[in-house]
mmCIF file of C-alpha atoms and ligand atoms in Angstrom:
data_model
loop_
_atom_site.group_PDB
_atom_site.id
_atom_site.type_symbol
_atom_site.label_atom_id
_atom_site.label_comp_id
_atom_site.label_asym_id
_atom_site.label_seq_id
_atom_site.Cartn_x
_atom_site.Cartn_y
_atom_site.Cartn_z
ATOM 1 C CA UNK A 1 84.845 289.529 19.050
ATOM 2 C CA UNK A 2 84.071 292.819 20.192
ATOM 3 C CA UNK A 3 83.729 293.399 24.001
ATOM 4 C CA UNK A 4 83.104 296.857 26.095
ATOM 5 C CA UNK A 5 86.028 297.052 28.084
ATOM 6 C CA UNK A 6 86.941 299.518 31.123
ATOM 7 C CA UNK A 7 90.649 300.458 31.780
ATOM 8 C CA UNK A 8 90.457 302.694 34.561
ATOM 9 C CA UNK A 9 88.288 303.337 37.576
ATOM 10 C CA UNK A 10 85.376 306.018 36.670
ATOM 11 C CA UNK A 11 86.681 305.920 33.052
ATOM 12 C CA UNK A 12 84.227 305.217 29.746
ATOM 13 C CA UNK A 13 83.746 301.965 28.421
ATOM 14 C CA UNK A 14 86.397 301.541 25.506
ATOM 15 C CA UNK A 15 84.738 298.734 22.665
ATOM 16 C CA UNK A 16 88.155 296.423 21.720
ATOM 17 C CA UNK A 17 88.653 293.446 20.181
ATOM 18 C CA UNK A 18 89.110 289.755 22.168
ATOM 19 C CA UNK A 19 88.939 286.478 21.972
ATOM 20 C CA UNK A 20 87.630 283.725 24.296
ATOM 21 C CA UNK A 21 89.068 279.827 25.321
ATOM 22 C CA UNK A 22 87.288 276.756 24.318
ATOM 23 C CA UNK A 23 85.408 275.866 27.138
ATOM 24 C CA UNK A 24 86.713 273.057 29.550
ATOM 25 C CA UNK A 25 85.212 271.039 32.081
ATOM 26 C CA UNK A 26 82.050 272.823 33.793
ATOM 27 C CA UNK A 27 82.330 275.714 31.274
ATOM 28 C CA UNK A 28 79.839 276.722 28.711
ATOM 29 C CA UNK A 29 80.079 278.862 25.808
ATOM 30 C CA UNK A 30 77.397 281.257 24.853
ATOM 31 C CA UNK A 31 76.750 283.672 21.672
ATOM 32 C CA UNK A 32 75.091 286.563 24.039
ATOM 33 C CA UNK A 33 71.527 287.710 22.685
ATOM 34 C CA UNK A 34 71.031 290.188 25.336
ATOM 35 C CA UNK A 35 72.655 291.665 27.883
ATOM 36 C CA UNK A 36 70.908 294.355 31.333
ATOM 37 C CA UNK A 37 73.060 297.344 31.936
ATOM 38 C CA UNK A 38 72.612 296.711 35.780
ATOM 39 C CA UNK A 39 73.350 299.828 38.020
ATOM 40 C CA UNK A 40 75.657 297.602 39.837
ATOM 41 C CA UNK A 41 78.118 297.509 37.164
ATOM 42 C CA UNK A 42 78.192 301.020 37.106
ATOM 43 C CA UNK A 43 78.619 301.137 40.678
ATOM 44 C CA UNK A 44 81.264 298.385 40.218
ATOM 45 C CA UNK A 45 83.097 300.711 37.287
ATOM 46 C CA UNK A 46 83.429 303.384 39.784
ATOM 47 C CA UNK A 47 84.483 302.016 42.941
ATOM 48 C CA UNK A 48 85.504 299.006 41.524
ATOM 49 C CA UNK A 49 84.135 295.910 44.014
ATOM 50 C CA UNK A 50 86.500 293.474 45.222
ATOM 51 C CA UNK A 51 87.922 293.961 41.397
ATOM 52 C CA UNK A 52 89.607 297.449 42.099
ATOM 53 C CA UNK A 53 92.968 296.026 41.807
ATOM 54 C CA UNK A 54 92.273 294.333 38.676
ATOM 55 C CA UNK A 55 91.969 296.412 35.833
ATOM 56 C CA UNK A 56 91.272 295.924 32.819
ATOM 57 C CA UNK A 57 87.561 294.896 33.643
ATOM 58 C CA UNK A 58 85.016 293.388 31.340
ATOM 59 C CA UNK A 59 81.699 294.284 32.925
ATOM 60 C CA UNK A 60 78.377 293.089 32.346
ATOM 61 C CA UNK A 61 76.169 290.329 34.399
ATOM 62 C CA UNK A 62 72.719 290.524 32.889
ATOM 63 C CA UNK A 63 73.029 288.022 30.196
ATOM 64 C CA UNK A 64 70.746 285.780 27.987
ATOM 65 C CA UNK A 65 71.863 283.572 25.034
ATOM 66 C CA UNK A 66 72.196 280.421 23.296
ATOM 67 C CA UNK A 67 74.959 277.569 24.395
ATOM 68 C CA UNK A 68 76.902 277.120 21.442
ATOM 69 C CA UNK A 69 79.818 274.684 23.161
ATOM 70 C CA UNK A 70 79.976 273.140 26.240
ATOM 71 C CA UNK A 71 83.145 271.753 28.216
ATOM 72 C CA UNK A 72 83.998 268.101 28.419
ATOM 73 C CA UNK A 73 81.801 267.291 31.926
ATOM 74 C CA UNK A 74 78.618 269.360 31.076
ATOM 75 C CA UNK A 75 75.793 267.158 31.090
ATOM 76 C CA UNK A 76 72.848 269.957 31.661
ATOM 77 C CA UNK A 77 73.410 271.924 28.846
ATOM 78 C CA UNK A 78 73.956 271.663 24.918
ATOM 79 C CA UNK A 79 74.415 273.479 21.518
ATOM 80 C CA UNK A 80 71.074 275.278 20.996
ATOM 81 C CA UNK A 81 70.305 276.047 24.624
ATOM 82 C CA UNK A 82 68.467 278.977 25.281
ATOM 83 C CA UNK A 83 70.108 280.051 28.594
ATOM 84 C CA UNK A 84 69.840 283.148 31.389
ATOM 85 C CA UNK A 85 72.985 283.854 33.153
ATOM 86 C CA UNK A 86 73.569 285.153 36.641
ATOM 87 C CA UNK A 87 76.304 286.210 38.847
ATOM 88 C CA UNK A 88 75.723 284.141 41.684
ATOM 89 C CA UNK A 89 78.440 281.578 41.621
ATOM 90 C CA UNK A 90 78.029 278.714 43.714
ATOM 91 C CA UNK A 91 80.367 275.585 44.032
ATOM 92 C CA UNK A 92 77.654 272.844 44.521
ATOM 93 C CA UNK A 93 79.544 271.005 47.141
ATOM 94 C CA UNK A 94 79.907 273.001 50.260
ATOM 95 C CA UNK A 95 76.768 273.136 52.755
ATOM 96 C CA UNK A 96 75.253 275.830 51.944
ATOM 97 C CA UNK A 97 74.862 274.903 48.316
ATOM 98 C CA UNK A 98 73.670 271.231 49.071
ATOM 99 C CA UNK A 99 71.209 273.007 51.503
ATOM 100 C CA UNK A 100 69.040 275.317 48.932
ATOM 101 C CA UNK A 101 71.618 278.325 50.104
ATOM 102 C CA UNK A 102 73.763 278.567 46.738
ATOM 103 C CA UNK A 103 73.847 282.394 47.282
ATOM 104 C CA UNK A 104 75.611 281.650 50.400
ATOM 105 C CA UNK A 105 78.045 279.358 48.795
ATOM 106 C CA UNK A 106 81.132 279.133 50.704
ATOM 107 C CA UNK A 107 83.385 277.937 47.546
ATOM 108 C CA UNK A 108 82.103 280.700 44.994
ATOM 109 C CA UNK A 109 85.630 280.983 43.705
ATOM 110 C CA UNK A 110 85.525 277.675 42.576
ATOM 111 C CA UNK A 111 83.553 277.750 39.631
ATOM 112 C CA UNK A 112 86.263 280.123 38.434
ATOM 113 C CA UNK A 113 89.771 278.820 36.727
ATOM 114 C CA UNK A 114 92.600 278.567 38.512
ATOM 115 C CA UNK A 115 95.481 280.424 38.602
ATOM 116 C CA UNK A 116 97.717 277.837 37.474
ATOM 117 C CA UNK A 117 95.164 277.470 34.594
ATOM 118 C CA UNK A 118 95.064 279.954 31.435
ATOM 119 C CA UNK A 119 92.668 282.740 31.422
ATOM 120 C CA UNK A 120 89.282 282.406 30.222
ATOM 121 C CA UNK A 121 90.020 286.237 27.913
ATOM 122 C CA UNK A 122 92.755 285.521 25.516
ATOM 123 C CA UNK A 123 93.686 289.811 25.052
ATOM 124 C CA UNK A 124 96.423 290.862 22.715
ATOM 125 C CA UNK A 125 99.499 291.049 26.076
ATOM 126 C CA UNK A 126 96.487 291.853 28.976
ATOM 127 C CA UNK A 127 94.816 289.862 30.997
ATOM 128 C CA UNK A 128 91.713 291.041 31.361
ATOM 129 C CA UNK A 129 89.165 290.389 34.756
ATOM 130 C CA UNK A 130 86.031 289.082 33.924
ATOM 131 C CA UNK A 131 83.779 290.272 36.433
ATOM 132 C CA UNK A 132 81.981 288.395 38.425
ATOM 133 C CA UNK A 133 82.758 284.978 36.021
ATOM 134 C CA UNK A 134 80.762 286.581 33.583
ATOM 135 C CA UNK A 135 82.075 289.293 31.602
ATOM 136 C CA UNK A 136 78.829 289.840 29.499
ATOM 137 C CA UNK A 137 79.199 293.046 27.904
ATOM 138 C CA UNK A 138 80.645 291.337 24.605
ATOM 139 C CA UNK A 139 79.654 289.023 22.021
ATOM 140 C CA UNK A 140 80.100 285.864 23.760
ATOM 141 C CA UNK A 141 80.688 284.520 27.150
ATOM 142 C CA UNK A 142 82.534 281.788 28.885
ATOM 143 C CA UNK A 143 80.941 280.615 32.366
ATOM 144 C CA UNK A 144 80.966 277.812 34.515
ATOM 145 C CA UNK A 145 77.578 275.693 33.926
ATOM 146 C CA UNK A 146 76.633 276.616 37.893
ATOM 147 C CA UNK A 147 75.790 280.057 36.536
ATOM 148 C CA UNK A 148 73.224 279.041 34.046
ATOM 149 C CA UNK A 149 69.596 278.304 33.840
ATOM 150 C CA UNK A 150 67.328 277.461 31.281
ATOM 151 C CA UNK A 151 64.978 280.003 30.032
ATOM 152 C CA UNK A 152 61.766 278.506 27.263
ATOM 153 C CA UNK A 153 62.604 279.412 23.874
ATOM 154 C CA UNK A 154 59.335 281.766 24.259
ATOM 155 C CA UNK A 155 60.887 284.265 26.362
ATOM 156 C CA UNK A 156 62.553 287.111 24.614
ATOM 157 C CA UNK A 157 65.946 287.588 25.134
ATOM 158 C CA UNK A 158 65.908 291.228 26.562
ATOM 159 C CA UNK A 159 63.187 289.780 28.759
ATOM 160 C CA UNK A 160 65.778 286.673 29.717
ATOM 161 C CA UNK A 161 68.502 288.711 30.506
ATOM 162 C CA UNK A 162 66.568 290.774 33.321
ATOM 163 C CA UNK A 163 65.402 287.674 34.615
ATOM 164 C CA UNK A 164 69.586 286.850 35.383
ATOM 165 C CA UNK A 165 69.864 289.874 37.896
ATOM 166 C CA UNK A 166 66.940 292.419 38.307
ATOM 167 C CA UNK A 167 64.275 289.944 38.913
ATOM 168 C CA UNK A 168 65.920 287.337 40.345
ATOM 169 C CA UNK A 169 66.848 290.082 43.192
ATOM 170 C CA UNK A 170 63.762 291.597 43.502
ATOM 171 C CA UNK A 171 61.941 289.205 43.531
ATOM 172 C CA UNK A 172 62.979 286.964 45.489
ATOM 173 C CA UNK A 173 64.053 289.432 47.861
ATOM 174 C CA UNK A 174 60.023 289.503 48.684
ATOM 175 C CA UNK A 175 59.573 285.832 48.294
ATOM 176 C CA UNK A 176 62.420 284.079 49.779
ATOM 177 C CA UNK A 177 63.994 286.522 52.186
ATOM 178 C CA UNK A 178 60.841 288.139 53.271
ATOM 179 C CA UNK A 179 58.653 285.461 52.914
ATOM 180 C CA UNK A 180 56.088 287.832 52.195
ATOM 181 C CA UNK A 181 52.600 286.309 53.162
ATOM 182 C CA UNK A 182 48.805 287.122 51.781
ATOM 183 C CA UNK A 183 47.717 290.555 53.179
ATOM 184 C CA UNK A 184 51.242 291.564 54.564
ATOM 185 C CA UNK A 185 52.232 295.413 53.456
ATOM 186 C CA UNK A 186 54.979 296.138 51.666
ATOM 187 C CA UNK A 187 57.002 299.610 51.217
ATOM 188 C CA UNK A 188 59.932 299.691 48.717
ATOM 189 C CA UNK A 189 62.095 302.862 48.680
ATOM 190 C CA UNK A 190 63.198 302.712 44.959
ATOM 191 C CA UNK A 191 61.376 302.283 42.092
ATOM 192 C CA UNK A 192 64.215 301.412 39.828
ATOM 193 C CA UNK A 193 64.298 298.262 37.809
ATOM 194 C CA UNK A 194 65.344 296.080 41.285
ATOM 195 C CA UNK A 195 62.311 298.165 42.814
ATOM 196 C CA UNK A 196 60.039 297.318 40.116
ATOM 197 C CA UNK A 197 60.892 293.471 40.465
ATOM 198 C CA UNK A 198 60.546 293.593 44.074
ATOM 199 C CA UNK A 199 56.629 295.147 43.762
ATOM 200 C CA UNK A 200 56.280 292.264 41.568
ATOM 201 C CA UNK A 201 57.429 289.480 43.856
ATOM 202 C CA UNK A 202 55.066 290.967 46.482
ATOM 203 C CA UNK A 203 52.358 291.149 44.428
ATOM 204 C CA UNK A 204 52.784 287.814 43.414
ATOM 205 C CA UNK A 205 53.323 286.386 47.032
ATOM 206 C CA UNK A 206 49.747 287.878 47.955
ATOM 207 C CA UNK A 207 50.421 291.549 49.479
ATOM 208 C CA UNK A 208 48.038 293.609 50.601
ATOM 209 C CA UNK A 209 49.009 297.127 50.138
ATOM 210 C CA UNK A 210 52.388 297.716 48.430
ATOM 211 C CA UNK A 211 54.020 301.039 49.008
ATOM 212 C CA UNK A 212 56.118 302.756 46.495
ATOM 213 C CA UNK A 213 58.215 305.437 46.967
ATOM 214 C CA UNK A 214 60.583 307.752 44.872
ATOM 215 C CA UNK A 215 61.068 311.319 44.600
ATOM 216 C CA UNK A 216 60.240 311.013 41.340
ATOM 217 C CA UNK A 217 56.562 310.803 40.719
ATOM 218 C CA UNK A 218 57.047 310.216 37.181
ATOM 219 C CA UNK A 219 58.041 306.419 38.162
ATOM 220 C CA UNK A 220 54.461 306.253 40.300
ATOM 221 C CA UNK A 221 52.410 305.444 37.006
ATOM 222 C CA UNK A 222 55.003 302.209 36.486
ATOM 223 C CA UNK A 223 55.099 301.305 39.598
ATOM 224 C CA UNK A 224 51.410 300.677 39.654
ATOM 225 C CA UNK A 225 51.633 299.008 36.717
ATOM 226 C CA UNK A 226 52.861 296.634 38.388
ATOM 227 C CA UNK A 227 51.340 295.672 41.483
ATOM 228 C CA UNK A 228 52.061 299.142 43.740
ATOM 229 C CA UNK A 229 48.744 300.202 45.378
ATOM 230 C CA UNK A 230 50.038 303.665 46.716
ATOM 231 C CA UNK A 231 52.634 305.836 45.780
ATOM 232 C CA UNK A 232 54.496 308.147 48.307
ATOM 233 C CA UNK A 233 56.689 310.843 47.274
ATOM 234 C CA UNK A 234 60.026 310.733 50.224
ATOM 235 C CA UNK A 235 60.813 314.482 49.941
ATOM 236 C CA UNK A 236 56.823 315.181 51.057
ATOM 237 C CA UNK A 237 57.064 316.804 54.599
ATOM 238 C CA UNK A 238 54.725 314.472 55.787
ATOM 239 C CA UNK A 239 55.982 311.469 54.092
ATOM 240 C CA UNK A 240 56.718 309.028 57.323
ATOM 241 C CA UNK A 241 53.512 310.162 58.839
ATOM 242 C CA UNK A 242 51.592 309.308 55.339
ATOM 243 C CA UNK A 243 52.839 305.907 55.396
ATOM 244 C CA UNK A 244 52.257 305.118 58.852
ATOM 245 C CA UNK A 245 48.684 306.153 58.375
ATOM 246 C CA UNK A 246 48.166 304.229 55.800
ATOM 247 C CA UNK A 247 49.337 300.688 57.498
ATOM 248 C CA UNK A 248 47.888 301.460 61.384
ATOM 249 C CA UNK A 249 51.578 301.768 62.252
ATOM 250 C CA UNK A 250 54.136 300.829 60.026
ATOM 251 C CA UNK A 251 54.578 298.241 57.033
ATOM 252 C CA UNK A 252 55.504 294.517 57.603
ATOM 253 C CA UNK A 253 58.351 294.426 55.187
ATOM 254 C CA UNK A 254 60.271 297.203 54.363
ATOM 255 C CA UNK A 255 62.989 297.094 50.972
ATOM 256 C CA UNK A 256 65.036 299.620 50.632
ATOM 257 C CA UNK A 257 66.708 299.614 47.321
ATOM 258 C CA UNK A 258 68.725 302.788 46.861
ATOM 259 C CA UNK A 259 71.740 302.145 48.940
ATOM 260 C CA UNK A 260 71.802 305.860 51.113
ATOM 261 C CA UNK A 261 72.144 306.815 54.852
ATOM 262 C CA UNK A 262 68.953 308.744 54.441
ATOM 263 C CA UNK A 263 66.379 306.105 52.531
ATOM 264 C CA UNK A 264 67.929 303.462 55.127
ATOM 265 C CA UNK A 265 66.852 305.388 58.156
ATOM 266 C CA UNK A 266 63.507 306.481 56.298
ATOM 267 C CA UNK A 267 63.210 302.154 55.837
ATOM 268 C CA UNK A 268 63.475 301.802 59.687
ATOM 269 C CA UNK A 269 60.992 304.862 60.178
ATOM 270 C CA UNK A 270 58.054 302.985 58.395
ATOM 271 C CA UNK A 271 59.301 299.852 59.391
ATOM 272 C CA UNK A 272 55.966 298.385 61.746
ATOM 273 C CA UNK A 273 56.552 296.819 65.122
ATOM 274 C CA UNK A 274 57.641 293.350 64.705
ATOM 275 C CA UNK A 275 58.704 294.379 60.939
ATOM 276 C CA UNK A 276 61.699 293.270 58.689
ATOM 277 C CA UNK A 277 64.002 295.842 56.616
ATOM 278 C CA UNK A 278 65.808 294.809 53.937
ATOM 279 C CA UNK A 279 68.772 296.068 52.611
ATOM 280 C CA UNK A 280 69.412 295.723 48.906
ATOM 281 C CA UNK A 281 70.739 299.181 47.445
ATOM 282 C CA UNK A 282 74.298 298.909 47.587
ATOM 283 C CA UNK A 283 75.898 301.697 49.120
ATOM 284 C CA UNK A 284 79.574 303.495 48.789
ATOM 285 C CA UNK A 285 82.303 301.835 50.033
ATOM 286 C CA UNK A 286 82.581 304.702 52.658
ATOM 287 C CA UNK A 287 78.761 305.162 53.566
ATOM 288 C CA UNK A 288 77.415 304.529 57.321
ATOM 289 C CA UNK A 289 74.359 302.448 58.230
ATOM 290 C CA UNK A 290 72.312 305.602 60.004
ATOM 291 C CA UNK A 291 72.577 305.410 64.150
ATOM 292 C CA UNK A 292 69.439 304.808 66.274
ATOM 293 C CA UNK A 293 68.527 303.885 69.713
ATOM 294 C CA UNK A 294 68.956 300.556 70.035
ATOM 295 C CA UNK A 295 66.712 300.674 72.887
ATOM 296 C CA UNK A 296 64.595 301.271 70.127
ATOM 297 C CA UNK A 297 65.030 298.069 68.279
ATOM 298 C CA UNK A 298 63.662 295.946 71.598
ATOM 299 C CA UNK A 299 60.129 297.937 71.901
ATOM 300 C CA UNK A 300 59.846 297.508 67.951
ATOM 301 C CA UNK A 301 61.008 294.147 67.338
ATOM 302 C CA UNK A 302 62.299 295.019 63.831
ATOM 303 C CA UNK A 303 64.838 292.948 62.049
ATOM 304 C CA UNK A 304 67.169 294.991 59.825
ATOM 305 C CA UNK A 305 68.589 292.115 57.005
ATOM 306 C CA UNK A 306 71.175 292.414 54.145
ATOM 307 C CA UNK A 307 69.605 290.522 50.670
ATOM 308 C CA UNK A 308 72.227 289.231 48.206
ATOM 309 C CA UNK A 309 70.578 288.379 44.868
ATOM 310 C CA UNK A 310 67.376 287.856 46.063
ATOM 311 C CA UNK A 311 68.381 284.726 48.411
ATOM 312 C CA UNK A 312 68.119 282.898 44.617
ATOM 313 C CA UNK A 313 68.806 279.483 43.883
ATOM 314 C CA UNK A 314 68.932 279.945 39.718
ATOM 315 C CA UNK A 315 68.292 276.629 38.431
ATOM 316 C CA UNK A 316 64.957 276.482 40.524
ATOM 317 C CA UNK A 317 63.473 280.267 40.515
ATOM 318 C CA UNK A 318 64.649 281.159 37.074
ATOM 319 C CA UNK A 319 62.504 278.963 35.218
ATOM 320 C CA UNK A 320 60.284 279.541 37.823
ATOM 321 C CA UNK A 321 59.889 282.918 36.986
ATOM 322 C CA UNK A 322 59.982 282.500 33.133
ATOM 323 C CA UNK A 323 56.979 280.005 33.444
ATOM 324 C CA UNK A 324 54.701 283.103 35.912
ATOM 325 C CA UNK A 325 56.187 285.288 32.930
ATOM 326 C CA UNK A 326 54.171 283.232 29.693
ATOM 327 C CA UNK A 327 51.379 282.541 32.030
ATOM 328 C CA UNK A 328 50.457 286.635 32.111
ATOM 329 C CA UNK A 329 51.517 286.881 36.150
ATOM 330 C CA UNK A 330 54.889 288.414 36.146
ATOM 331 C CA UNK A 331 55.761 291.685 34.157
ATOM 332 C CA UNK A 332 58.667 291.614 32.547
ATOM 333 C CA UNK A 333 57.839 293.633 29.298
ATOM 334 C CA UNK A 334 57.333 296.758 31.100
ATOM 335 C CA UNK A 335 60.744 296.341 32.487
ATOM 336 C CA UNK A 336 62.822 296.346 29.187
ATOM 337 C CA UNK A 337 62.789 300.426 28.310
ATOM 338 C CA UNK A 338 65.117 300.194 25.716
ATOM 339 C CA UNK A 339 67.256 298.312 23.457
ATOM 340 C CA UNK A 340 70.736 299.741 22.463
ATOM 341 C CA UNK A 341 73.849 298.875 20.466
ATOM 342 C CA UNK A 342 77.293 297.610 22.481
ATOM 343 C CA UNK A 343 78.744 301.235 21.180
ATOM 344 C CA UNK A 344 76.204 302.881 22.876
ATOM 345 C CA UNK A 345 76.966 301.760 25.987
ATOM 346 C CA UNK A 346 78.525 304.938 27.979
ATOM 347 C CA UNK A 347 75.474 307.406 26.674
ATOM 348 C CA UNK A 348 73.096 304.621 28.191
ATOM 349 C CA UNK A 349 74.990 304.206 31.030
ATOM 350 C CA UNK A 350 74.967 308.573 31.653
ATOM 351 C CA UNK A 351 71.064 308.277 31.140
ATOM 352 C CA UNK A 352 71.160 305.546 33.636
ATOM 353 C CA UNK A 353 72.542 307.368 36.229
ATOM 354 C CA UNK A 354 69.812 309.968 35.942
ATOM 355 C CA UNK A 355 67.851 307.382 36.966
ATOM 356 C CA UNK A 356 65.400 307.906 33.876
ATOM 357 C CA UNK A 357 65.086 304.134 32.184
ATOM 358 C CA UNK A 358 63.606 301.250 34.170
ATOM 359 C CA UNK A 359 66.128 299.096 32.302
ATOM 360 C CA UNK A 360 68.258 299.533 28.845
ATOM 361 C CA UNK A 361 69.558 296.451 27.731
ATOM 362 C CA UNK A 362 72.293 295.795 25.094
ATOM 363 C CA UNK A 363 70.718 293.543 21.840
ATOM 364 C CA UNK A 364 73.130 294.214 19.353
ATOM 365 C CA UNK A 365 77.195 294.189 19.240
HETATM 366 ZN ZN1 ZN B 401 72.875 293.209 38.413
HETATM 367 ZN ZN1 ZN B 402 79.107 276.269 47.556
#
């Protein structure tokens, strides 16, 4: 089967041929539909994640499909199975996975195979990593059954496969970390595709105003779209002094979803007294979280908080999210820009970078 593979750090992806195991135990085998080119595989083909020593890499984390084989102790799952994948991996057996916390999983290693055990990539003489258990930028896909949800056979694959990563982050970042409430306000410094989703979870939690900001007003129109009731350009002189105007002080929740020195410190600017920031952009390996008074931090009572995926638990907020989806009250269609082939993969991934597509999502190989 084909599969986009990358062979060296900051290199193109090269399209080869693999194979894949039979699934065993937990593992499920899926013929891939659709799969998100996520910005944090490019970051991750660059500067390579906890994966820098192990090259070759198959990228690629967005995924939607249909279960074609499952492993011997799979009982949630079966041939047919419309299915959205994410990267969380979660054991199921430590505390913080038998306590609603799967993205704080203490075990996430486990859901991998061992390395006593054959690899899950059968290469012609390389073993290949597959990235976070997934490795979804190729036909099919071999992941443990912890890494699955469901998705209604309504929901379009492109639309599935956003709903593995960019949603479930966004999303959630406003309705389970936040815990956004009715007639809170809202900023988020970003209006990519994780920016979008994060609007989205606000709106749907009840916001009252919902800030976007970009320094690139062509992304204000989309952002309203869906759910964004102002729209502040960052590089405007007056662009702190706008936003505290417009909330008597300072939002309640602030997201930052760039992952820079400079839109970190501008998320603790507009940050309100008693205020949380969140943290999702990731940032270079060598950036610095910007310095400020900590005196500061007692008079303001913010809370500055890293967000991984969205504090998600999959097999609950997935088809949660699906359902809000068919029912008119989440956007997803908006979200999918474009559809590409596999081979296209390094142009998309230069227009990406840009920052010009809200998402481009692979739906042929
Ligand atoms: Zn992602
Ligand atoms: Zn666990």
């Amino acid at each position: 089967m084909k599969a986009a593979i990358l062979r060296e750090l900051g290199g193109k992806f090269i399209i080869e041929d693999i194979s894949l195991a039979e699934p065993i135990g937990h593992e499920v085998l899926i013929d891939v539909k659709a799969v998100g080119l996520c910005h944090s595989d490019l970051h991750a083909s660059r500067f390579g994640f906890e994966y820098v020593n192990s090259l070759p890499l198959l990228l690629g984390h967005e995924v939607a499909g249909v279960v074609i084989k499952v492993g011997s102790d799979v009982a949630e799952f079966r041939a047919g199975d419309p299915v959205a994948v994410s990267l969380i991996r979660s054991c199921g057996h430590c505390v913080p996975c038998r306590t609603g916390r799967p993205y704080q999983c203490k075990y996430p290693d486990d859901v991998l195979r061992r390395p006593d055990e054959p690899g899950r990539i059968i290469a012609d003489g390389d073993s290949i990593t597959q990235a976070f258990g997934v490795g979804g930028f190729a036909e099919r896909v071999l992941v443990h059954e912890n890494q699955l949800a469901k998705v209604p056979t309504e929901v379009p694959f492109p639309q599935a496969a956003i709903l593995g990563c960019g949603v479930i982050t966004g999303a959630g970042s406003a309705i389970n970390t936040a815990k956004v409430r009715p007639g809170d306000t809202v900023a988020v410094v970003g209006l990519g595709g994780v920016g979008l989703n994060v609007i989205s979870g606000a709106r749907l939690a009840g916001a009252g105003k919902i800030i976007g900001i970009d320094i690139q007003p062509v992304k204000f129109e989309l952002a309203r779209r869906f759910g964004a009731t102002d729209t502040v350009d960052s590089r405007d002189a007056d662009a702190v002094k706008t936003i505290l105007d417009l909330t008597g002080g300072g939002v309640d929740h602030c997201f930052e979803v760039i992952g820079l020195s400079e839109t970190a410190r501008l998320a603790i600017d507009i940050t309100g007294v008693g205020g949380g920031v969140y943290i999702i952009g990731v940032f270079k390996p060598d950036a610095q979280f910007p310095i400020f008074p900590p005196i500061d931090m007692i008079g303001s009572q913010r809370k500055i908080q890293g967000v991984y995926m969205g504090s998600t638990d999959i097999k609950h907020d997935i088809p949660m999210y699906a359902r809000l989806y068919l029912e008119g009250r989440l956007n997803l269609d908006d979200l999918v820009s474009r559809e590409i082939r596999l081979d296209e993969i390094n142009e998309a991934y230069a227009d990406l970078d840009q920052g010009g597509f809200a998402r481009t999502v692979i739906t042929s190989f």
